């Protein structure tokens, strides 16, 4: 039985990962400061004997004995990570140093949750891992983008200098149950708005694109990446190569909810990327043919059901 630490384990992605790792027969420690995560996300795991929760902030060191670390602690939606930009940078930089230091001390393997945001507003499309990105280092998204870029640098440096076994997952927009309804992300906003009969707020003209991955497909890829051989260290894109405009997403959510909501355009936030689509050739090659298995229509239908019943979940 492996003892596995999941930082940010009470968040959207972390809670699904904890559940999967427990179901695989591991001993799971969920570490979280509950900034954007909540106990409700892991309530259903609390009576499992091999699950424990630690309230802790990753910007402070912690001494634990573990075999593997999934480092997910970091607010992920623009309104959350911009709420306290300095704290966001500290979480990515100091938090990742602390987790890499822990990995080094105990000889654990560590997987860093990086992001497609390292590509910024990409001028290469779709984005392969070899693309260095187009990030504004002083813009409103910089605390997140640059923090995550620095976290990747730290991972590579600890690997090269201290032989820490590292994995870097560059995660593209992921959606599913346990997204926070008020996190301002496009999927949660649109579903909430459609269910309440409010206008769906499209920022800009809705022609910007994203590629949406269902949470179970992401978790599968993360676990497979962690289990690759020690020679695999560089970043790997984990995302859905199917690309949709934000307008298409709004129309699909209106259709799936059967809502009478209309679409209303709002100002596009500064530095909002115009396009995003992963090249997943590397993931397919390294992760035993991994590719997304959930269609957007079905994944959204499941997520809409979750949001309908959210009061009983939280
Ligand atoms: P989330 O906000 O639901 O989860 C983040 C979790 O980290 C929360 O539980 C939060 O309380 C915790 N946290 C934040 N700062 C912390 C700190 N200083 N110490 C301890 N815990 C802290 O977001 P998510 O969507 O589940 O994202 C999880 C990870 O995946 C993040 O690192 C994010 O950058 C990355 N990611 C997510 C997406 C996506 O589409 N969801 C895309 C790319 C990357
Ligand atoms: N977006 C939108 N309406 C909303 C929320 C977001 O049109 O109510 C747009 C946003 O401007 C961006 C895209 O949807 O172009 C994805 O936004 P999100 O915050 O979910 O993710 P990110 O921009 O970090 O990829």
mmCIF file of C-alpha atoms and ligand atoms in Angstrom:
data_model
loop_
_atom_site.group_PDB
_atom_site.id
_atom_site.type_symbol
_atom_site.label_atom_id
_atom_site.label_comp_id
_atom_site.label_asym_id
_atom_site.label_seq_id
_atom_site.Cartn_x
_atom_site.Cartn_y
_atom_site.Cartn_z
ATOM 1 C CA UNK A 1 0.000 0.000 0.000
ATOM 2 C CA UNK A 2 1.419 3.403 -1.010
ATOM 3 C CA UNK A 3 0.982 6.476 1.188
ATOM 4 C CA UNK A 4 0.034 9.329 -1.108
ATOM 5 C CA UNK A 5 -0.197 13.041 -0.311
ATOM 6 C CA UNK A 6 -2.640 15.133 -2.352
ATOM 7 C CA UNK A 7 -2.210 18.873 -1.752
ATOM 8 C CA UNK A 8 -5.329 20.826 -2.652
ATOM 9 C CA UNK A 9 -7.132 17.534 -2.005
ATOM 10 C CA UNK A 10 -10.385 19.200 -0.915
ATOM 11 C CA UNK A 11 -10.704 21.121 -4.181
ATOM 12 C CA UNK A 12 -12.542 20.200 -7.356
ATOM 13 C CA UNK A 13 -9.843 18.062 -8.995
ATOM 14 C CA UNK A 14 -8.119 17.027 -5.758
ATOM 15 C CA UNK A 15 -11.269 15.489 -4.291
ATOM 16 C CA UNK A 16 -11.777 13.309 -7.377
ATOM 17 C CA UNK A 17 -8.121 12.300 -7.287
ATOM 18 C CA UNK A 18 -8.275 11.385 -3.564
ATOM 19 C CA UNK A 19 -11.330 9.219 -4.258
ATOM 20 C CA UNK A 20 -9.637 7.435 -7.158
ATOM 21 C CA UNK A 21 -6.422 6.815 -5.212
ATOM 22 C CA UNK A 22 -8.394 5.423 -2.245
ATOM 23 C CA UNK A 23 -10.386 3.153 -4.561
ATOM 24 C CA UNK A 24 -7.070 1.891 -5.965
ATOM 25 C CA UNK A 25 -6.146 0.733 -2.441
ATOM 26 C CA UNK A 26 -3.804 3.523 -1.362
ATOM 27 C CA UNK A 27 -3.414 5.337 1.947
ATOM 28 C CA UNK A 28 -4.355 8.930 1.102
ATOM 29 C CA UNK A 29 -3.527 12.154 2.947
ATOM 30 C CA UNK A 30 -5.533 15.160 1.769
ATOM 31 C CA UNK A 31 -3.809 18.445 2.638
ATOM 32 C CA UNK A 32 -5.709 21.709 2.156
ATOM 33 C CA UNK A 33 -6.057 25.202 3.594
ATOM 34 C CA UNK A 34 -9.711 25.326 2.430
ATOM 35 C CA UNK A 35 -9.251 28.591 0.534
ATOM 36 C CA UNK A 36 -11.278 27.424 -2.462
ATOM 37 C CA UNK A 37 -11.839 23.792 -1.470
ATOM 38 C CA UNK A 38 -14.238 22.563 1.199
ATOM 39 C CA UNK A 39 -14.854 19.608 3.465
ATOM 40 C CA UNK A 40 -18.113 18.888 1.625
ATOM 41 C CA UNK A 41 -16.042 17.775 -1.383
ATOM 42 C CA UNK A 42 -14.466 14.962 0.660
ATOM 43 C CA UNK A 43 -17.210 14.328 3.211
ATOM 44 C CA UNK A 44 -18.042 11.023 1.550
ATOM 45 C CA UNK A 45 -14.444 9.852 2.075
ATOM 46 C CA UNK A 46 -14.131 10.755 5.749
ATOM 47 C CA UNK A 47 -15.280 7.402 7.109
ATOM 48 C CA UNK A 48 -12.743 5.515 4.987
ATOM 49 C CA UNK A 49 -9.972 4.194 7.280
ATOM 50 C CA UNK A 50 -7.152 4.987 4.837
ATOM 51 C CA UNK A 51 -8.182 8.621 4.328
ATOM 52 C CA UNK A 52 -7.089 11.574 6.457
ATOM 53 C CA UNK A 53 -7.265 15.347 6.147
ATOM 54 C CA UNK A 54 -4.673 17.873 7.275
ATOM 55 C CA UNK A 55 -5.560 21.572 7.410
ATOM 56 C CA UNK A 56 -2.306 23.181 6.316
ATOM 57 C CA UNK A 57 -1.038 25.903 4.007
ATOM 58 C CA UNK A 58 1.634 24.694 1.571
ATOM 59 C CA UNK A 59 3.552 27.951 1.842
ATOM 60 C CA UNK A 60 4.711 26.562 5.216
ATOM 61 C CA UNK A 61 6.937 23.468 5.378
ATOM 62 C CA UNK A 62 5.449 20.202 6.593
ATOM 63 C CA UNK A 63 7.120 16.973 7.661
ATOM 64 C CA UNK A 64 5.380 13.786 6.557
ATOM 65 C CA UNK A 65 6.484 10.353 5.363
ATOM 66 C CA UNK A 66 4.948 9.593 1.979
ATOM 67 C CA UNK A 67 5.713 7.647 -1.210
ATOM 68 C CA UNK A 68 4.061 9.977 -3.713
ATOM 69 C CA UNK A 69 2.900 13.597 -3.817
ATOM 70 C CA UNK A 70 0.334 15.131 -6.167
ATOM 71 C CA UNK A 71 0.819 18.890 -5.795
ATOM 72 C CA UNK A 72 -2.521 20.507 -6.694
ATOM 73 C CA UNK A 73 -2.711 23.235 -4.046
ATOM 74 C CA UNK A 74 -3.394 26.514 -5.853
ATOM 75 C CA UNK A 75 -6.548 28.472 -6.643
ATOM 76 C CA UNK A 76 -7.394 27.811 -10.284
ATOM 77 C CA UNK A 77 -10.144 30.147 -11.422
ATOM 78 C CA UNK A 78 -9.281 33.728 -12.420
ATOM 79 C CA UNK A 79 -11.471 35.369 -9.739
ATOM 80 C CA UNK A 80 -9.945 33.180 -7.045
ATOM 81 C CA UNK A 81 -6.310 33.476 -8.079
ATOM 82 C CA UNK A 82 -6.625 37.240 -8.639
ATOM 83 C CA UNK A 83 -8.244 37.736 -5.214
ATOM 84 C CA UNK A 84 -4.792 37.780 -3.586
ATOM 85 C CA UNK A 85 -2.202 37.738 -6.359
ATOM 86 C CA UNK A 86 0.799 37.714 -4.024
ATOM 87 C CA UNK A 87 -0.589 34.711 -2.152
ATOM 88 C CA UNK A 88 -1.134 32.932 -5.461
ATOM 89 C CA UNK A 89 2.519 33.392 -6.421
ATOM 90 C CA UNK A 90 3.607 32.285 -2.950
ATOM 91 C CA UNK A 91 1.420 29.182 -3.198
ATOM 92 C CA UNK A 92 2.925 28.133 -6.528
ATOM 93 C CA UNK A 93 6.520 29.056 -5.714
ATOM 94 C CA UNK A 94 6.960 28.515 -1.955
ATOM 95 C CA UNK A 95 4.385 25.732 -1.908
ATOM 96 C CA UNK A 96 6.134 23.854 -4.703
ATOM 97 C CA UNK A 97 9.544 24.364 -3.047
ATOM 98 C CA UNK A 98 8.131 22.899 0.166
ATOM 99 C CA UNK A 99 6.649 19.898 -1.638
ATOM 100 C CA UNK A 100 9.830 19.318 -3.653
ATOM 101 C CA UNK A 101 11.842 19.589 -0.425
ATOM 102 C CA UNK A 102 9.568 17.001 1.156
ATOM 103 C CA UNK A 103 9.927 14.738 -1.899
ATOM 104 C CA UNK A 104 13.707 15.103 -1.717
ATOM 105 C CA UNK A 105 13.893 14.327 2.020
ATOM 106 C CA UNK A 106 11.772 11.168 1.865
ATOM 107 C CA UNK A 107 12.609 10.055 -1.698
ATOM 108 C CA UNK A 108 9.000 10.457 -2.870
ATOM 109 C CA UNK A 109 7.872 10.865 -6.455
ATOM 110 C CA UNK A 110 6.056 14.150 -7.112
ATOM 111 C CA UNK A 111 3.546 15.193 -9.769
ATOM 112 C CA UNK A 112 3.075 18.926 -10.269
ATOM 113 C CA UNK A 113 -0.338 20.148 -11.467
ATOM 114 C CA UNK A 114 0.740 22.651 -14.089
ATOM 115 C CA UNK A 115 -1.555 24.301 -16.591
ATOM 116 C CA UNK A 116 -2.189 25.221 -20.197
ATOM 117 C CA UNK A 117 -1.855 28.806 -18.909
ATOM 118 C CA UNK A 118 1.928 28.377 -19.226
ATOM 119 C CA UNK A 119 1.254 28.886 -22.968
ATOM 120 C CA UNK A 120 -0.466 32.229 -22.235
ATOM 121 C CA UNK A 121 -2.221 33.574 -25.344
ATOM 122 C CA UNK A 122 -0.636 31.003 -27.653
ATOM 123 C CA UNK A 123 0.632 31.881 -31.110
ATOM 124 C CA UNK A 124 1.207 28.210 -31.950
ATOM 125 C CA UNK A 125 -1.952 26.157 -32.399
ATOM 126 C CA UNK A 126 -2.561 23.481 -31.191
ATOM 127 C CA UNK A 127 -0.013 23.720 -28.394
ATOM 128 C CA UNK A 128 2.725 21.062 -28.162
ATOM 129 C CA UNK A 129 4.850 20.790 -25.009
ATOM 130 C CA UNK A 130 7.822 22.207 -26.946
ATOM 131 C CA UNK A 131 6.079 25.601 -27.337
ATOM 132 C CA UNK A 132 7.458 28.136 -24.825
ATOM 133 C CA UNK A 133 4.313 30.219 -24.670
ATOM 134 C CA UNK A 134 3.272 33.852 -24.878
ATOM 135 C CA UNK A 135 2.671 35.112 -21.347
ATOM 136 C CA UNK A 136 2.336 38.713 -20.160
ATOM 137 C CA UNK A 137 4.536 38.710 -17.028
ATOM 138 C CA UNK A 138 2.853 41.763 -15.493
ATOM 139 C CA UNK A 139 -0.790 41.266 -16.527
ATOM 140 C CA UNK A 140 -3.771 40.251 -14.365
ATOM 141 C CA UNK A 141 -3.211 36.540 -15.062
ATOM 142 C CA UNK A 142 0.542 36.677 -14.368
ATOM 143 C CA UNK A 143 0.341 35.653 -10.699
ATOM 144 C CA UNK A 144 -1.079 32.316 -11.814
ATOM 145 C CA UNK A 145 0.693 31.807 -15.157
ATOM 146 C CA UNK A 146 4.141 32.879 -14.012
ATOM 147 C CA UNK A 147 3.748 31.128 -10.659
ATOM 148 C CA UNK A 148 3.014 27.878 -12.490
ATOM 149 C CA UNK A 149 5.885 28.451 -14.925
ATOM 150 C CA UNK A 150 8.252 28.964 -12.001
ATOM 151 C CA UNK A 151 6.875 25.811 -10.354
ATOM 152 C CA UNK A 152 7.813 23.864 -13.503
ATOM 153 C CA UNK A 153 11.301 25.408 -13.368
ATOM 154 C CA UNK A 154 11.636 24.359 -9.736
ATOM 155 C CA UNK A 155 10.586 20.791 -10.566
ATOM 156 C CA UNK A 156 13.184 20.522 -13.320
ATOM 157 C CA UNK A 157 15.881 22.062 -11.079
ATOM 158 C CA UNK A 158 15.180 19.678 -8.185
ATOM 159 C CA UNK A 159 15.287 16.828 -10.667
ATOM 160 C CA UNK A 160 18.563 17.934 -12.242
ATOM 161 C CA UNK A 161 20.328 18.995 -9.029
ATOM 162 C CA UNK A 162 18.878 16.549 -6.503
ATOM 163 C CA UNK A 163 17.560 13.722 -8.686
ATOM 164 C CA UNK A 164 14.019 14.159 -7.323
ATOM 165 C CA UNK A 165 11.624 12.050 -9.399
ATOM 166 C CA UNK A 166 9.207 14.532 -10.942
ATOM 167 C CA UNK A 167 6.224 14.565 -13.296
ATOM 168 C CA UNK A 168 4.615 17.679 -14.764
ATOM 169 C CA UNK A 169 1.005 17.567 -15.987
ATOM 170 C CA UNK A 170 -0.011 20.587 -18.085
ATOM 171 C CA UNK A 171 -3.741 20.457 -17.467
ATOM 172 C CA UNK A 172 -6.163 22.108 -19.903
ATOM 173 C CA UNK A 173 -9.644 23.376 -18.875
ATOM 174 C CA UNK A 174 -11.330 20.611 -16.905
ATOM 175 C CA UNK A 175 -14.942 20.456 -15.725
ATOM 176 C CA UNK A 176 -17.244 18.150 -13.774
ATOM 177 C CA UNK A 177 -18.957 17.666 -10.435
ATOM 178 C CA UNK A 178 -17.628 19.555 -7.380
ATOM 179 C CA UNK A 179 -16.686 22.623 -9.376
ATOM 180 C CA UNK A 180 -17.564 25.516 -7.142
ATOM 181 C CA UNK A 181 -20.745 27.201 -8.473
ATOM 182 C CA UNK A 182 -19.336 30.665 -7.803
ATOM 183 C CA UNK A 183 -15.780 30.235 -9.050
ATOM 184 C CA UNK A 184 -16.458 32.367 -12.153
ATOM 185 C CA UNK A 185 -15.210 29.709 -14.565
ATOM 186 C CA UNK A 186 -17.096 29.447 -17.789
ATOM 187 C CA UNK A 187 -18.682 26.012 -17.313
ATOM 188 C CA UNK A 188 -19.899 26.682 -13.768
ATOM 189 C CA UNK A 189 -21.075 30.197 -14.673
ATOM 190 C CA UNK A 190 -23.020 29.098 -17.732
ATOM 191 C CA UNK A 191 -24.667 26.124 -16.010
ATOM 192 C CA UNK A 192 -25.650 28.184 -12.963
ATOM 193 C CA UNK A 193 -26.993 30.976 -15.159
ATOM 194 C CA UNK A 194 -28.939 28.567 -17.376
ATOM 195 C CA UNK A 195 -30.487 26.756 -14.406
ATOM 196 C CA UNK A 196 -31.553 30.061 -12.858
ATOM 197 C CA UNK A 197 -32.941 31.384 -16.142
ATOM 198 C CA UNK A 198 -30.448 34.261 -16.192
ATOM 199 C CA UNK A 199 -28.525 35.525 -19.216
ATOM 200 C CA UNK A 200 -25.408 33.538 -20.072
ATOM 201 C CA UNK A 201 -22.579 36.080 -19.869
ATOM 202 C CA UNK A 202 -20.203 35.711 -22.802
ATOM 203 C CA UNK A 203 -17.034 37.758 -22.400
ATOM 204 C CA UNK A 204 -16.118 39.325 -25.741
ATOM 205 C CA UNK A 205 -17.809 37.947 -28.847
ATOM 206 C CA UNK A 206 -17.571 34.284 -27.811
ATOM 207 C CA UNK A 207 -15.253 33.360 -30.681
ATOM 208 C CA UNK A 208 -12.374 32.591 -28.294
ATOM 209 C CA UNK A 209 -11.852 28.844 -27.929
ATOM 210 C CA UNK A 210 -11.127 26.378 -25.153
ATOM 211 C CA UNK A 211 -10.877 22.587 -25.021
ATOM 212 C CA UNK A 212 -12.879 21.001 -22.208
ATOM 213 C CA UNK A 213 -11.805 17.795 -20.484
ATOM 214 C CA UNK A 214 -14.062 15.771 -18.195
ATOM 215 C CA UNK A 215 -12.664 15.296 -14.686
ATOM 216 C CA UNK A 216 -12.566 11.458 -14.758
ATOM 217 C CA UNK A 217 -10.452 11.534 -17.925
ATOM 218 C CA UNK A 218 -8.051 13.931 -16.234
ATOM 219 C CA UNK A 219 -7.715 11.794 -13.104
ATOM 220 C CA UNK A 220 -7.006 8.713 -15.215
ATOM 221 C CA UNK A 221 -4.228 10.562 -17.053
ATOM 222 C CA UNK A 222 -2.704 11.927 -13.842
ATOM 223 C CA UNK A 223 -2.510 8.482 -12.264
ATOM 224 C CA UNK A 224 -1.008 7.018 -15.447
ATOM 225 C CA UNK A 225 1.549 9.838 -15.595
ATOM 226 C CA UNK A 226 2.574 9.313 -11.983
ATOM 227 C CA UNK A 227 3.105 5.617 -12.769
ATOM 228 C CA UNK A 228 5.395 6.191 -15.765
ATOM 229 C CA UNK A 229 9.052 5.227 -15.437
ATOM 230 C CA UNK A 230 11.592 7.530 -13.793
ATOM 231 C CA UNK A 231 12.991 8.534 -17.186
ATOM 232 C CA UNK A 232 9.762 10.481 -17.934
ATOM 233 C CA UNK A 233 10.193 13.927 -16.393
ATOM 234 C CA UNK A 234 9.235 16.691 -18.836
ATOM 235 C CA UNK A 235 5.817 18.328 -19.109
ATOM 236 C CA UNK A 236 2.924 16.385 -20.627
ATOM 237 C CA UNK A 237 -0.253 18.034 -21.947
ATOM 238 C CA UNK A 238 -3.429 16.569 -20.462
ATOM 239 C CA UNK A 239 -6.470 17.924 -22.232
ATOM 240 C CA UNK A 240 -9.165 17.351 -24.786
ATOM 241 C CA UNK A 241 -8.082 18.049 -28.365
ATOM 242 C CA UNK A 242 -11.701 18.826 -29.277
ATOM 243 C CA UNK A 243 -11.896 22.621 -29.440
ATOM 244 C CA UNK A 244 -15.060 24.684 -28.909
ATOM 245 C CA UNK A 245 -15.794 28.374 -29.062
ATOM 246 C CA UNK A 246 -17.300 29.887 -25.928
ATOM 247 C CA UNK A 247 -20.404 30.735 -27.961
ATOM 248 C CA UNK A 248 -20.793 27.054 -28.918
ATOM 249 C CA UNK A 249 -20.438 26.087 -25.272
ATOM 250 C CA UNK A 250 -23.160 28.568 -24.253
ATOM 251 C CA UNK A 251 -25.524 27.265 -26.927
ATOM 252 C CA UNK A 252 -24.898 23.650 -25.919
ATOM 253 C CA UNK A 253 -25.571 24.383 -22.234
ATOM 254 C CA UNK A 254 -28.806 26.225 -23.085
ATOM 255 C CA UNK A 255 -29.878 23.224 -25.160
ATOM 256 C CA UNK A 256 -28.943 20.618 -22.518
ATOM 257 C CA UNK A 257 -30.651 22.476 -19.674
ATOM 258 C CA UNK A 258 -33.703 23.319 -21.768
ATOM 259 C CA UNK A 259 -33.377 26.823 -20.382
ATOM 260 C CA UNK A 260 -35.103 29.934 -21.727
ATOM 261 C CA UNK A 261 -31.934 31.940 -20.953
ATOM 262 C CA UNK A 262 -30.542 34.340 -23.538
ATOM 263 C CA UNK A 263 -26.923 35.161 -24.327
ATOM 264 C CA UNK A 264 -25.536 38.529 -23.213
ATOM 265 C CA UNK A 265 -22.105 39.837 -24.202
ATOM 266 C CA UNK A 266 -19.813 41.472 -21.640
ATOM 267 C CA UNK A 267 -16.380 43.050 -21.873
ATOM 268 C CA UNK A 268 -13.519 40.618 -22.536
ATOM 269 C CA UNK A 269 -11.057 40.567 -19.600
ATOM 270 C CA UNK A 270 -7.497 41.752 -20.305
ATOM 271 C CA UNK A 271 -5.117 39.048 -21.602
ATOM 272 C CA UNK A 272 -7.933 36.501 -22.067
ATOM 273 C CA UNK A 273 -6.379 33.862 -24.401
ATOM 274 C CA UNK A 274 -7.990 33.787 -27.843
ATOM 275 C CA UNK A 275 -7.446 30.100 -28.513
ATOM 276 C CA UNK A 276 -6.413 26.961 -26.688
ATOM 277 C CA UNK A 277 -6.186 23.347 -27.805
ATOM 278 C CA UNK A 278 -3.709 20.713 -26.651
ATOM 279 C CA UNK A 279 -1.538 18.571 -28.841
ATOM 280 C CA UNK A 280 -1.846 15.288 -26.911
ATOM 281 C CA UNK A 281 0.477 13.127 -29.025
ATOM 282 C CA UNK A 282 2.949 12.871 -26.144
ATOM 283 C CA UNK A 283 0.268 11.865 -23.618
ATOM 284 C CA UNK A 284 -1.016 9.205 -26.010
ATOM 285 C CA UNK A 285 2.495 7.816 -26.502
ATOM 286 C CA UNK A 286 3.551 7.855 -22.835
ATOM 287 C CA UNK A 287 0.265 6.994 -21.131
ATOM 288 C CA UNK A 288 -0.647 3.766 -22.945
ATOM 289 C CA UNK A 289 -2.832 5.375 -25.585
ATOM 290 C CA UNK A 290 -4.660 7.659 -23.139
ATOM 291 C CA UNK A 291 -7.173 10.003 -24.714
ATOM 292 C CA UNK A 292 -10.398 11.583 -23.462
ATOM 293 C CA UNK A 293 -13.290 9.118 -23.432
ATOM 294 C CA UNK A 294 -16.144 11.394 -22.325
ATOM 295 C CA UNK A 295 -17.966 13.468 -24.911
ATOM 296 C CA UNK A 296 -18.633 17.112 -24.066
ATOM 297 C CA UNK A 297 -22.386 16.595 -24.366
ATOM 298 C CA UNK A 298 -22.462 13.685 -21.921
ATOM 299 C CA UNK A 299 -19.944 15.240 -19.522
ATOM 300 C CA UNK A 300 -21.923 18.469 -19.430
ATOM 301 C CA UNK A 301 -25.183 16.560 -18.832
ATOM 302 C CA UNK A 302 -23.617 14.860 -15.770
ATOM 303 C CA UNK A 303 -22.278 18.202 -14.541
ATOM 304 C CA UNK A 304 -25.658 19.890 -15.027
ATOM 305 C CA UNK A 305 -27.263 17.158 -12.884
ATOM 306 C CA UNK A 306 -24.682 17.812 -10.193
ATOM 307 C CA UNK A 307 -25.445 21.545 -10.193
ATOM 308 C CA UNK A 308 -29.191 20.844 -10.024
ATOM 309 C CA UNK A 309 -28.674 18.835 -6.835
ATOM 310 C CA UNK A 310 -25.933 20.982 -5.395
ATOM 311 C CA UNK A 311 -27.798 21.896 -2.211
ATOM 312 C CA UNK A 312 -27.750 18.301 -1.094
ATOM 313 C CA UNK A 313 -24.014 18.053 -1.793
ATOM 314 C CA UNK A 314 -22.644 21.119 0.035
HETATM 315 P P1 LIG B 1 -9.692 24.303 -6.772
HETATM 316 O O1 LIG B 1 -9.616 25.746 -6.443
HETATM 317 O O2 LIG B 1 -11.011 23.630 -6.678
HETATM 318 O O3 LIG B 1 -8.660 23.473 -5.892
HETATM 319 C C1 LIG B 1 -7.489 23.997 -5.358
HETATM 320 C C2 LIG B 1 -7.359 23.489 -3.941
HETATM 321 O O4 LIG B 1 -6.113 23.975 -3.387
HETATM 322 C C3 LIG B 1 -8.467 24.018 -3.023
HETATM 323 O O5 LIG B 1 -8.972 22.953 -2.251
HETATM 324 C C4 LIG B 1 -7.768 25.063 -2.160
HETATM 325 O O6 LIG B 1 -8.379 25.246 -0.911
HETATM 326 C C5 LIG B 1 -6.366 24.500 -2.090
HETATM 327 N N1 LIG B 1 -5.337 25.514 -1.825
HETATM 328 C C6 LIG B 1 -5.176 26.694 -2.443
HETATM 329 N N2 LIG B 1 -4.115 27.348 -1.934
HETATM 330 C C7 LIG B 1 -3.588 26.528 -0.976
HETATM 331 C C8 LIG B 1 -2.495 26.645 -0.085
HETATM 332 N N3 LIG B 1 -1.714 27.735 -0.079
HETATM 333 N N4 LIG B 1 -2.249 25.614 0.758
HETATM 334 C C9 LIG B 1 -3.037 24.525 0.777
HETATM 335 N N5 LIG B 1 -4.105 24.364 -0.040
HETATM 336 C C10 LIG B 1 -4.364 25.361 -0.905
HETATM 337 O O7 LIG B 1 -9.090 24.156 -8.239
HETATM 338 P P2 LIG B 1 -8.956 22.886 -9.180
HETATM 339 O O8 LIG B 1 -9.650 23.191 -10.428
HETATM 340 O O9 LIG B 1 -9.289 21.645 -8.431
HETATM 341 O O10 LIG B 1 -7.394 22.907 -9.492
HETATM 342 C C11 LIG B 1 -6.483 22.041 -8.825
HETATM 343 C C12 LIG B 1 -5.103 22.215 -9.437
HETATM 344 O O11 LIG B 1 -5.142 21.906 -10.823
HETATM 345 C C13 LIG B 1 -4.554 23.638 -9.326
HETATM 346 O O12 LIG B 1 -3.183 23.558 -9.037
HETATM 347 C C14 LIG B 1 -4.785 24.200 -10.693
HETATM 348 O O13 LIG B 1 -3.851 25.194 -11.002
HETATM 349 C C15 LIG B 1 -4.622 22.982 -11.576
HETATM 350 N N6 LIG B 1 -5.337 23.138 -12.843
HETATM 351 C C16 LIG B 1 -6.700 23.059 -12.905
HETATM 352 C C17 LIG B 1 -7.355 23.226 -14.107
HETATM 353 C C18 LIG B 1 -8.850 23.121 -14.234
HETATM 354 O O14 LIG B 1 -9.388 23.324 -15.321
HETATM 355 N N7 LIG B 1 -9.585 22.805 -13.199
HETATM 356 C C19 LIG B 1 -6.609 23.488 -15.272
HETATM 357 C C20 LIG B 1 -5.232 23.595 -15.174
HETATM 358 C C21 LIG B 1 -4.606 23.391 -13.962
HETATM 359 N N1 LIG B 2 -15.979 33.296 -19.983
HETATM 360 C C1 LIG B 2 -17.180 33.815 -20.459
HETATM 361 N N2 LIG B 2 -18.207 33.983 -19.573
HETATM 362 C C2 LIG B 2 -18.110 33.646 -18.257
HETATM 363 C C3 LIG B 2 -16.889 33.112 -17.777
HETATM 364 C C4 LIG B 2 -15.849 32.961 -18.669
HETATM 365 O O1 LIG B 2 -17.319 34.112 -21.640
HETATM 366 O O2 LIG B 2 -19.110 33.823 -17.526
HETATM 367 C C5 LIG B 2 -14.892 33.085 -20.941
HETATM 368 C C6 LIG B 2 -13.547 33.658 -20.507
HETATM 369 O O3 LIG B 2 -13.435 35.024 -20.888
HETATM 370 C C7 LIG B 2 -12.591 32.771 -21.279
HETATM 371 C C8 LIG B 2 -13.314 31.411 -21.304
HETATM 372 O O4 LIG B 2 -14.684 31.697 -21.055
HETATM 373 O O5 LIG B 2 -12.440 33.230 -22.593
HETATM 374 C C9 LIG B 2 -12.824 30.434 -20.275
HETATM 375 O O6 LIG B 2 -12.819 31.081 -19.021
HETATM 376 P P1 LIG B 2 -12.420 30.348 -17.667
HETATM 377 O O7 LIG B 2 -12.306 31.398 -16.607
HETATM 378 O O8 LIG B 2 -13.334 29.212 -17.417
HETATM 379 O O9 LIG B 2 -10.992 29.688 -17.972
HETATM 380 P P2 LIG B 2 -9.605 30.252 -18.558
HETATM 381 O O10 LIG B 2 -9.834 31.603 -19.179
HETATM 382 O O11 LIG B 2 -8.698 30.297 -17.393
HETATM 383 O O12 LIG B 2 -9.260 29.259 -19.572
#
